[in-house]
Amino acid sequence: MNEVLPIGSIVQLNNGEVKLMIINRYPLYNNHGVIGYFDYSGCVYPNGSLDNQAYFFNKENIAKVWFKGYIDESEELLQQKFKKEKDNINYPRLSLDE
């Protein structure tokens, strides 16, 4: 999966039992003092974000896409920007394996 999934997409992670709704793309995360990023953050679906709890993950952690979020002209333009700018991110890409 090379595309960046839109906000609102519903996914299930490898070995995951719950569905997550994507709420951010390329969010920053503080991993024991190291600031880096993941491809996505999400909240439990259908409950939503409770107590500001977010789950961070990358595209390779996604086992199944249940629903692809809304795409309009603004999202298409943002997708193009992601493709151009992704390699210019100045933070390390974090992994669930770390």
mmCIF file of C-alpha atoms in Angstrom:
data_model
loop_
_atom_site.group_PDB
_atom_site.id
_atom_site.type_symbol
_atom_site.label_atom_id
_atom_site.label_comp_id
_atom_site.label_asym_id
_atom_site.label_seq_id
_atom_site.Cartn_x
_atom_site.Cartn_y
_atom_site.Cartn_z
ATOM 1 C CA MET A 1 0.000 0.000 0.000
ATOM 2 C CA ASN A 2 1.824 3.099 -1.250
ATOM 3 C CA GLU A 3 -1.016 5.565 -0.856
ATOM 4 C CA VAL A 4 -1.653 7.503 2.327
ATOM 5 C CA LEU A 5 -5.047 6.568 3.720
ATOM 6 C CA PRO A 6 -7.488 9.440 4.317
ATOM 7 C CA ILE A 7 -8.647 10.581 7.734
ATOM 8 C CA GLY A 8 -11.652 8.500 8.769
ATOM 9 C CA SER A 9 -10.374 5.272 7.218
ATOM 10 C CA ILE A 10 -11.097 2.180 9.310
ATOM 11 C CA VAL A 11 -8.291 -0.371 9.602
ATOM 12 C CA GLN A 12 -7.354 -3.459 11.566
ATOM 13 C CA LEU A 13 -3.735 -4.055 12.525
ATOM 14 C CA ASN A 14 -1.751 -7.267 12.254
ATOM 15 C CA ASN A 15 -2.776 -9.529 15.151
ATOM 16 C CA GLY A 16 -5.280 -6.845 16.191
ATOM 17 C CA GLU A 17 -8.728 -7.588 17.531
ATOM 18 C CA VAL A 18 -10.228 -4.098 17.277
ATOM 19 C CA LYS A 19 -10.757 -1.685 14.421
ATOM 20 C CA LEU A 20 -9.037 1.699 14.456
ATOM 21 C CA MET A 21 -10.125 4.904 12.745
ATOM 22 C CA ILE A 22 -7.286 6.983 11.323
ATOM 23 C CA ILE A 23 -7.246 10.448 12.888
ATOM 24 C CA ASN A 24 -3.756 11.706 11.869
ATOM 25 C CA ARG A 25 -1.181 11.198 9.156
ATOM 26 C CA TYR A 26 2.537 11.474 9.996
ATOM 27 C CA PRO A 27 1.962 12.326 13.681
ATOM 28 C CA LEU A 28 4.962 13.041 15.879
ATOM 29 C CA TYR A 29 5.602 10.755 18.852
ATOM 30 C CA ASN A 30 7.968 11.050 21.816
ATOM 31 C CA ASN A 31 9.607 7.641 22.206
ATOM 32 C CA HIS A 32 11.611 7.895 25.447
ATOM 33 C CA GLY A 33 12.991 11.317 24.525
ATOM 34 C CA VAL A 34 13.409 10.621 20.814
ATOM 35 C CA ILE A 35 10.934 12.595 18.712
ATOM 36 C CA GLY A 36 9.945 10.711 15.589
ATOM 37 C CA TYR A 37 6.888 9.978 13.529
ATOM 38 C CA PHE A 38 4.603 7.138 12.560
ATOM 39 C CA ASP A 39 2.576 6.938 9.356
ATOM 40 C CA TYR A 40 -0.711 7.144 11.279
ATOM 41 C CA SER A 41 -2.426 7.512 14.586
ATOM 42 C CA GLY A 42 -5.896 6.254 15.265
ATOM 43 C CA CYS A 43 -8.606 5.780 17.837
ATOM 44 C CA VAL A 44 -10.734 2.744 18.601
ATOM 45 C CA TYR A 45 -13.727 2.423 16.293
ATOM 46 C CA PRO A 46 -16.619 2.981 16.964
ATOM 47 C CA ASN A 47 -15.876 4.458 20.420
ATOM 48 C CA GLY A 48 -13.691 7.328 19.230
ATOM 49 C CA SER A 49 -10.957 9.072 21.174
ATOM 50 C CA LEU A 50 -11.472 8.416 24.871
ATOM 51 C CA ASP A 51 -9.161 10.118 27.377
ATOM 52 C CA ASN A 52 -7.035 11.356 24.445
ATOM 53 C CA GLN A 53 -5.852 7.772 23.869
ATOM 54 C CA ALA A 54 -4.250 7.371 20.425
ATOM 55 C CA TYR A 55 -2.645 4.350 18.799
ATOM 56 C CA PHE A 56 0.384 4.908 16.573
ATOM 57 C CA PHE A 57 1.225 2.608 13.668
ATOM 58 C CA ASN A 58 2.707 2.377 10.190
ATOM 59 C CA LYS A 59 1.323 1.140 6.888
ATOM 60 C CA GLU A 60 3.086 -2.226 7.227
ATOM 61 C CA ASN A 61 1.186 -2.824 10.488
ATOM 62 C CA ILE A 62 -2.183 -2.691 8.701
ATOM 63 C CA ALA A 63 -3.668 -6.112 8.019
ATOM 64 C CA LYS A 64 -6.978 -4.955 6.534
ATOM 65 C CA VAL A 65 -8.628 -1.745 5.370
ATOM 66 C CA TRP A 66 -12.323 -1.993 6.228
ATOM 67 C CA PHE A 67 -13.297 1.450 4.964
ATOM 68 C CA LYS A 68 -11.465 4.168 3.070
ATOM 69 C CA GLY A 69 -12.164 7.715 4.304
ATOM 70 C CA TYR A 70 -13.687 10.580 2.353
ATOM 71 C CA ILE A 71 -11.719 11.893 -0.620
ATOM 72 C CA ASP A 72 -12.443 15.211 -2.318
ATOM 73 C CA GLU A 73 -10.313 17.727 -4.220
ATOM 74 C CA SER A 74 -8.659 18.959 -1.015
ATOM 75 C CA GLU A 75 -7.659 15.434 -0.025
ATOM 76 C CA GLU A 76 -6.314 14.741 -3.511
ATOM 77 C CA LEU A 77 -4.146 17.881 -3.318
ATOM 78 C CA LEU A 78 -2.912 16.872 0.130
ATOM 79 C CA GLN A 79 -2.088 13.376 -1.176
ATOM 80 C CA GLN A 80 0.085 14.980 -3.877
ATOM 81 C CA LYS A 81 1.812 17.118 -1.246
ATOM 82 C CA PHE A 82 2.470 14.039 0.924
ATOM 83 C CA LYS A 83 4.132 12.297 -2.028
ATOM 84 C CA LYS A 84 6.383 15.291 -2.725
ATOM 85 C CA GLU A 85 7.307 16.132 0.872
ATOM 86 C CA LYS A 86 7.497 12.737 2.615
ATOM 87 C CA ASP A 87 11.217 12.325 1.950
ATOM 88 C CA ASN A 88 11.893 15.754 3.480
ATOM 89 C CA ILE A 89 10.638 14.857 6.973
ATOM 90 C CA ASN A 90 13.429 15.723 9.409
ATOM 91 C CA TYR A 91 12.387 13.210 12.067
ATOM 92 C CA PRO A 92 13.157 9.485 12.207
ATOM 93 C CA ARG A 93 10.377 7.098 11.242
ATOM 94 C CA LEU A 94 9.517 5.063 14.317
ATOM 95 C CA SER A 95 8.417 1.443 14.362
ATOM 96 C CA LEU A 96 6.194 -0.674 16.582
ATOM 97 C CA ASP A 97 9.129 -3.074 16.872
ATOM 98 C CA GLU A 98 11.206 -0.516 18.795
#
